[in-house]
JSON list of C-alpha atoms in Angstrom, two decimals:
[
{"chain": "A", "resi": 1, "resn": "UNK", "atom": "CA", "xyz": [-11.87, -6.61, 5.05]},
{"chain": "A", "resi": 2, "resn": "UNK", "atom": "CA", "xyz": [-11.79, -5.75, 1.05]},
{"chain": "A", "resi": 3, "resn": "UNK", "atom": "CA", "xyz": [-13.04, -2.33, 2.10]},
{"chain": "A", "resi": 4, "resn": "UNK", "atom": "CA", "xyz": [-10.12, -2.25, 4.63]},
{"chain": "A", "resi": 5, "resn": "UNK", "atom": "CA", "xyz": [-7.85, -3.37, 2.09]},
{"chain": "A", "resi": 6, "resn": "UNK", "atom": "CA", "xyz": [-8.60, -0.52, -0.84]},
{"chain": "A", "resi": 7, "resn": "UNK", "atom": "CA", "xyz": [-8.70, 2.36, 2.34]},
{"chain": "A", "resi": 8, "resn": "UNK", "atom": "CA", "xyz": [-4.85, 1.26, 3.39]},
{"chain": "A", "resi": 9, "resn": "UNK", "atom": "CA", "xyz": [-3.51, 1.57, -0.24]},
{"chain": "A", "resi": 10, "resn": "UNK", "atom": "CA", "xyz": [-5.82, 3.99, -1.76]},
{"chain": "A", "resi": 11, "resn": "UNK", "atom": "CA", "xyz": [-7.12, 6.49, 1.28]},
{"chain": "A", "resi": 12, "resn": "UNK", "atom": "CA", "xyz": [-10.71, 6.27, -0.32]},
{"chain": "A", "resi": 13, "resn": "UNK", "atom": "CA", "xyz": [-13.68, 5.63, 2.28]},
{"chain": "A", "resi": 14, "resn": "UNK", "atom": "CA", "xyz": [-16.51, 6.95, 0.84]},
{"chain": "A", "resi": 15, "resn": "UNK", "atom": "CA", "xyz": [-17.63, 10.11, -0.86]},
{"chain": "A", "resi": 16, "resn": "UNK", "atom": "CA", "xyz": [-20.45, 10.35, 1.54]},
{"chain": "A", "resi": 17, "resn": "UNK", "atom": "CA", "xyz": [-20.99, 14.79, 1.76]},
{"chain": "A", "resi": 18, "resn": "UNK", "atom": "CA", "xyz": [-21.10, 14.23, 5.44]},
{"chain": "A", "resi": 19, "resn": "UNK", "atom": "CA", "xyz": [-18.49, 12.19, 5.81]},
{"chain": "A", "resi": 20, "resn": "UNK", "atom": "CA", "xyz": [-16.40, 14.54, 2.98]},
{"chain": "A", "resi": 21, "resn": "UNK", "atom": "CA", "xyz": [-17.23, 17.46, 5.30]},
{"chain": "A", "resi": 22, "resn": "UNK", "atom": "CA", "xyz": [-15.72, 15.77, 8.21]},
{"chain": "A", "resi": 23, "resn": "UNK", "atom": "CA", "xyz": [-12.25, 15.04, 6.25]},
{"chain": "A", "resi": 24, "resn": "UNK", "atom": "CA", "xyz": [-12.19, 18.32, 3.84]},
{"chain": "A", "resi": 25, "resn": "UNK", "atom": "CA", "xyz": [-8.65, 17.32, 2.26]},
{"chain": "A", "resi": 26, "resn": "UNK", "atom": "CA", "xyz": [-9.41, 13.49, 1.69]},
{"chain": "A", "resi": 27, "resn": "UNK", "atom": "CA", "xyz": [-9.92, 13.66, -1.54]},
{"chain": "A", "resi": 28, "resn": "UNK", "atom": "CA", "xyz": [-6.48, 14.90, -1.90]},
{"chain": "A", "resi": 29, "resn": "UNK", "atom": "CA", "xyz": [-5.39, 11.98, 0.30]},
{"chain": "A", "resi": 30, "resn": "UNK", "atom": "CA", "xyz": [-6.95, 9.68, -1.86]},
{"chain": "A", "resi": 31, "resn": "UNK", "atom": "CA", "xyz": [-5.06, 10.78, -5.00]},
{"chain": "A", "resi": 32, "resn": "UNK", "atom": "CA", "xyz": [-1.94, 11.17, -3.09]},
{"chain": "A", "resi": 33, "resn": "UNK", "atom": "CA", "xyz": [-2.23, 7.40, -1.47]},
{"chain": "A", "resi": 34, "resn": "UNK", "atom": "CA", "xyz": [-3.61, 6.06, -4.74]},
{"chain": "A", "resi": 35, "resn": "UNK", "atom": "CA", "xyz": [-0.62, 7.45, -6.69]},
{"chain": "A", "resi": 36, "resn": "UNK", "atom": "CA", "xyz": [2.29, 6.45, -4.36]},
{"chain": "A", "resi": 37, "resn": "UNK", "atom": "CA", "xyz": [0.91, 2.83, -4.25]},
{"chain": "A", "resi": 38, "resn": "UNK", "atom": "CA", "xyz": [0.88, 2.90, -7.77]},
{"chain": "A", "resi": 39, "resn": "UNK", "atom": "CA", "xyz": [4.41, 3.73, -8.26]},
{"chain": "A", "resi": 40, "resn": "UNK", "atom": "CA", "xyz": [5.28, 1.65, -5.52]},
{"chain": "A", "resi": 41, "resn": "UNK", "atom": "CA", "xyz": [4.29, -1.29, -8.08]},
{"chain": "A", "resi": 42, "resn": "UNK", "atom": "CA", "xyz": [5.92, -0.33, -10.29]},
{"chain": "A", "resi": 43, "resn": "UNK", "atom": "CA", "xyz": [9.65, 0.48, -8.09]},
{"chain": "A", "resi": 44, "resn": "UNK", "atom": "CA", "xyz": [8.26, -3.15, -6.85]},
{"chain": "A", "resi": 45, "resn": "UNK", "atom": "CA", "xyz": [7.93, -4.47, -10.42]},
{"chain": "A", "resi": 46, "resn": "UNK", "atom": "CA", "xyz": [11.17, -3.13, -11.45]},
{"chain": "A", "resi": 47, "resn": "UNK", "atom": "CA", "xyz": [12.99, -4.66, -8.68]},
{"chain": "A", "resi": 48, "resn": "UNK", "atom": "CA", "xyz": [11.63, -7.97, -9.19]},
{"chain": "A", "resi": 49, "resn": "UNK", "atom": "CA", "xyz": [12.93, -7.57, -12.29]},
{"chain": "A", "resi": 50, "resn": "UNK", "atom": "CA", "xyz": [16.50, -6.83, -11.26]},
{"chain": "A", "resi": 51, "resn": "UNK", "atom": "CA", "xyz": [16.93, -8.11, -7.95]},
{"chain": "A", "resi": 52, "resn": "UNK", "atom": "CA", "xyz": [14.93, -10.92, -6.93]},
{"chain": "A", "resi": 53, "resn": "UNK", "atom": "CA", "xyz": [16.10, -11.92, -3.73]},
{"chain": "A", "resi": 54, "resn": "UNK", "atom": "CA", "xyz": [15.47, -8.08, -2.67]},
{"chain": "A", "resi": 55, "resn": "UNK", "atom": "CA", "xyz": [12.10, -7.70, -3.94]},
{"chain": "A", "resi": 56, "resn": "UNK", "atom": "CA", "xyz": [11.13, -10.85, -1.98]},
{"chain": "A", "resi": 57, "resn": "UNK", "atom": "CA", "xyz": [12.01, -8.76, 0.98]},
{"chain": "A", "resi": 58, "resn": "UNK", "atom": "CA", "xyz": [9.84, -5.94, -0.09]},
{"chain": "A", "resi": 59, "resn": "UNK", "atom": "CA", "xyz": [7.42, -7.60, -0.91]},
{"chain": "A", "resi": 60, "resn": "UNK", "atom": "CA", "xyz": [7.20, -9.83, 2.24]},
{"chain": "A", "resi": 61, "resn": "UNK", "atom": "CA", "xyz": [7.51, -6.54, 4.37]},
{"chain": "A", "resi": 62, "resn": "UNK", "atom": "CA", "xyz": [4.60, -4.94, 2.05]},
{"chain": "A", "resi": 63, "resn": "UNK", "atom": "CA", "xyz": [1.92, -7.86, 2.00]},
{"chain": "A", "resi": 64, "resn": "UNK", "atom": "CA", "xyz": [2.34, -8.78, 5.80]},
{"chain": "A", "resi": 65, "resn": "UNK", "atom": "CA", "xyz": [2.90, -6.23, 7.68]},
{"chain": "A", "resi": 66, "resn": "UNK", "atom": "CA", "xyz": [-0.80, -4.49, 7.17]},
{"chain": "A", "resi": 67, "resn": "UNK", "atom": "CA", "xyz": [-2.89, -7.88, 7.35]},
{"chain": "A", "resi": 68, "resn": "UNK", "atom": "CA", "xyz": [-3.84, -6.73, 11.10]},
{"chain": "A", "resi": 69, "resn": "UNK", "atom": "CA", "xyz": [-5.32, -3.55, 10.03]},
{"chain": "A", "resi": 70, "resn": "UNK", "atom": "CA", "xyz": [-7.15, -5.62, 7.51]},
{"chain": "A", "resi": 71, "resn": "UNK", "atom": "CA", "xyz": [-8.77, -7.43, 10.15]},
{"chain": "A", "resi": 72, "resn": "UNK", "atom": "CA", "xyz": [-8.87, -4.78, 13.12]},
{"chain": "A", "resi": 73, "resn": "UNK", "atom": "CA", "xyz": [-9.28, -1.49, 12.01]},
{"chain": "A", "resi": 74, "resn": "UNK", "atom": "CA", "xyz": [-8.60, 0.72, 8.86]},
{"chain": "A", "resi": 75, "resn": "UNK", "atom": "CA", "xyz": [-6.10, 3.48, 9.66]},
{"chain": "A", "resi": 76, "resn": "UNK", "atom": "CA", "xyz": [-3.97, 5.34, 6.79]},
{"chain": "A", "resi": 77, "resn": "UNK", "atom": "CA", "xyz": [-1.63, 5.71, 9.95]},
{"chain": "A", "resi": 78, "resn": "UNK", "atom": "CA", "xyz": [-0.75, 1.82, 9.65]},
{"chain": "A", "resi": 79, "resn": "UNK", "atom": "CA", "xyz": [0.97, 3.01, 6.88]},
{"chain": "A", "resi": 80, "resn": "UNK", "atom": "CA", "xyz": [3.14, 5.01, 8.39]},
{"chain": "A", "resi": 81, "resn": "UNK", "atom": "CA", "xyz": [6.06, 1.91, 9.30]},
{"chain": "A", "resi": 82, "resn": "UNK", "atom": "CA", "xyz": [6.00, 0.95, 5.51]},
{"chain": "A", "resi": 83, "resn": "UNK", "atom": "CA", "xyz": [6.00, 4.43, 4.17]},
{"chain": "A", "resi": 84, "resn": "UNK", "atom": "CA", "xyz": [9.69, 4.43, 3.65]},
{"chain": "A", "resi": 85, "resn": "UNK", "atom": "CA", "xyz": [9.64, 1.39, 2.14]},
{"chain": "A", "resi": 86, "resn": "UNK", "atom": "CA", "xyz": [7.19, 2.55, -0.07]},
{"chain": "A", "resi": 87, "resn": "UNK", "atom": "CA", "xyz": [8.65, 5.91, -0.89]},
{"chain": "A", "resi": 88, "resn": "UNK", "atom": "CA", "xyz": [12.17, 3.94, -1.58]},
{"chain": "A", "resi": 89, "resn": "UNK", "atom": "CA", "xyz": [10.16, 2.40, -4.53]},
{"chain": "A", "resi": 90, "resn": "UNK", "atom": "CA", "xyz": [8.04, 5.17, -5.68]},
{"chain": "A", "resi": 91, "resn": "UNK", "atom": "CA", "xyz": [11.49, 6.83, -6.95]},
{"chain": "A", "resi": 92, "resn": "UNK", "atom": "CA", "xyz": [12.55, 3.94, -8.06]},
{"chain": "A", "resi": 93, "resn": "UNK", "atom": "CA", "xyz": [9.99, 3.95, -10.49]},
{"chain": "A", "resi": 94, "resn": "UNK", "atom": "CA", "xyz": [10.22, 6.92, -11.68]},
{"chain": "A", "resi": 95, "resn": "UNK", "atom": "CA", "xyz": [14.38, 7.42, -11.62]},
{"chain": "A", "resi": 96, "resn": "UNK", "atom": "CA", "xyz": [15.15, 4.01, -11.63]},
{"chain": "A", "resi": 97, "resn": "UNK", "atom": "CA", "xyz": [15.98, 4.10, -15.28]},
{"chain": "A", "resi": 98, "resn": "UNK", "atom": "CA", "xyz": [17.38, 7.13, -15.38]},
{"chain": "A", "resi": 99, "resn": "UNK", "atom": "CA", "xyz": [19.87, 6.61, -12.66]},
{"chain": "A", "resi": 100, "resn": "UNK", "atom": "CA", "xyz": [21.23, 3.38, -14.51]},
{"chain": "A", "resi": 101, "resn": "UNK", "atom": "CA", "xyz": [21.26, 4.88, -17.93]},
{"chain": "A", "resi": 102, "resn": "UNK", "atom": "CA", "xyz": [23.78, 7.59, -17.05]},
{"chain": "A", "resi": 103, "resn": "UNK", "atom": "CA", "xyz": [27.52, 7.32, -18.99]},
{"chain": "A", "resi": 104, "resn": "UNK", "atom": "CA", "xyz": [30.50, 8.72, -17.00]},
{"chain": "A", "resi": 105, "resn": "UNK", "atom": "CA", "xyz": [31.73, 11.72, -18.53]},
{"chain": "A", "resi": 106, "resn": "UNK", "atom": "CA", "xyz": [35.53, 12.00, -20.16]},
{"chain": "A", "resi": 107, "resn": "UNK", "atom": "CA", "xyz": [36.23, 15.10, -17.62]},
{"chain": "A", "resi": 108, "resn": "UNK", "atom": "CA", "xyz": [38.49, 14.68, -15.04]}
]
């Protein structure tokens, strides 16, 4: 199930040259998952910080909806239902102080 766990939010299985030969781009997949759940952390992190009630939801949606592929079997494609979710905080982690920091400007 831990195994299960790390393949969901970081696409790494094993580095196995058979298996690698199988899957030529997971490697790729594994720093593309790895980084996105990263950042989702952090978008998560940040929103805890400013709107609790909100990152409850997300974070609700986030920790329960995989627990089946946990148990059953490990698919990145489980991800697929939470991926906007998790794309919605990715940029929020990396704009989301940007986007508040901004001062109108004085033209009409």
């Amino acid at each position: 199930t831990i195994r299960r766990f790390g393949y969901i939010w970081t696409g790494f299985w094993s580095l196995d040259k058979e298996y690698l030969a199988g899957e030529p781009l997971d490697l790729a997949n594994v720093f593309m998952c790895t980084a996105f759940t990263v950042l989702m952390l952090v978008g998560l992190r940040r929103v805890w910080k400013k709107d609790f009630a909100l990152a409850v939801y997300f974070a609700l949606i986030l920790f329960f909806f995989p627990l089946p592929f946990y148990i059953t079997h490990p698919e990145v494609y489980a991800r697929r239902q939470i991926d906007p979710l998790i794309l919605v905080l990715a940029v929020y982690a990396v704009a989301g102080n940007s986007a508040g920091s901004r001062t109108p400007s004085s033209e009409p």
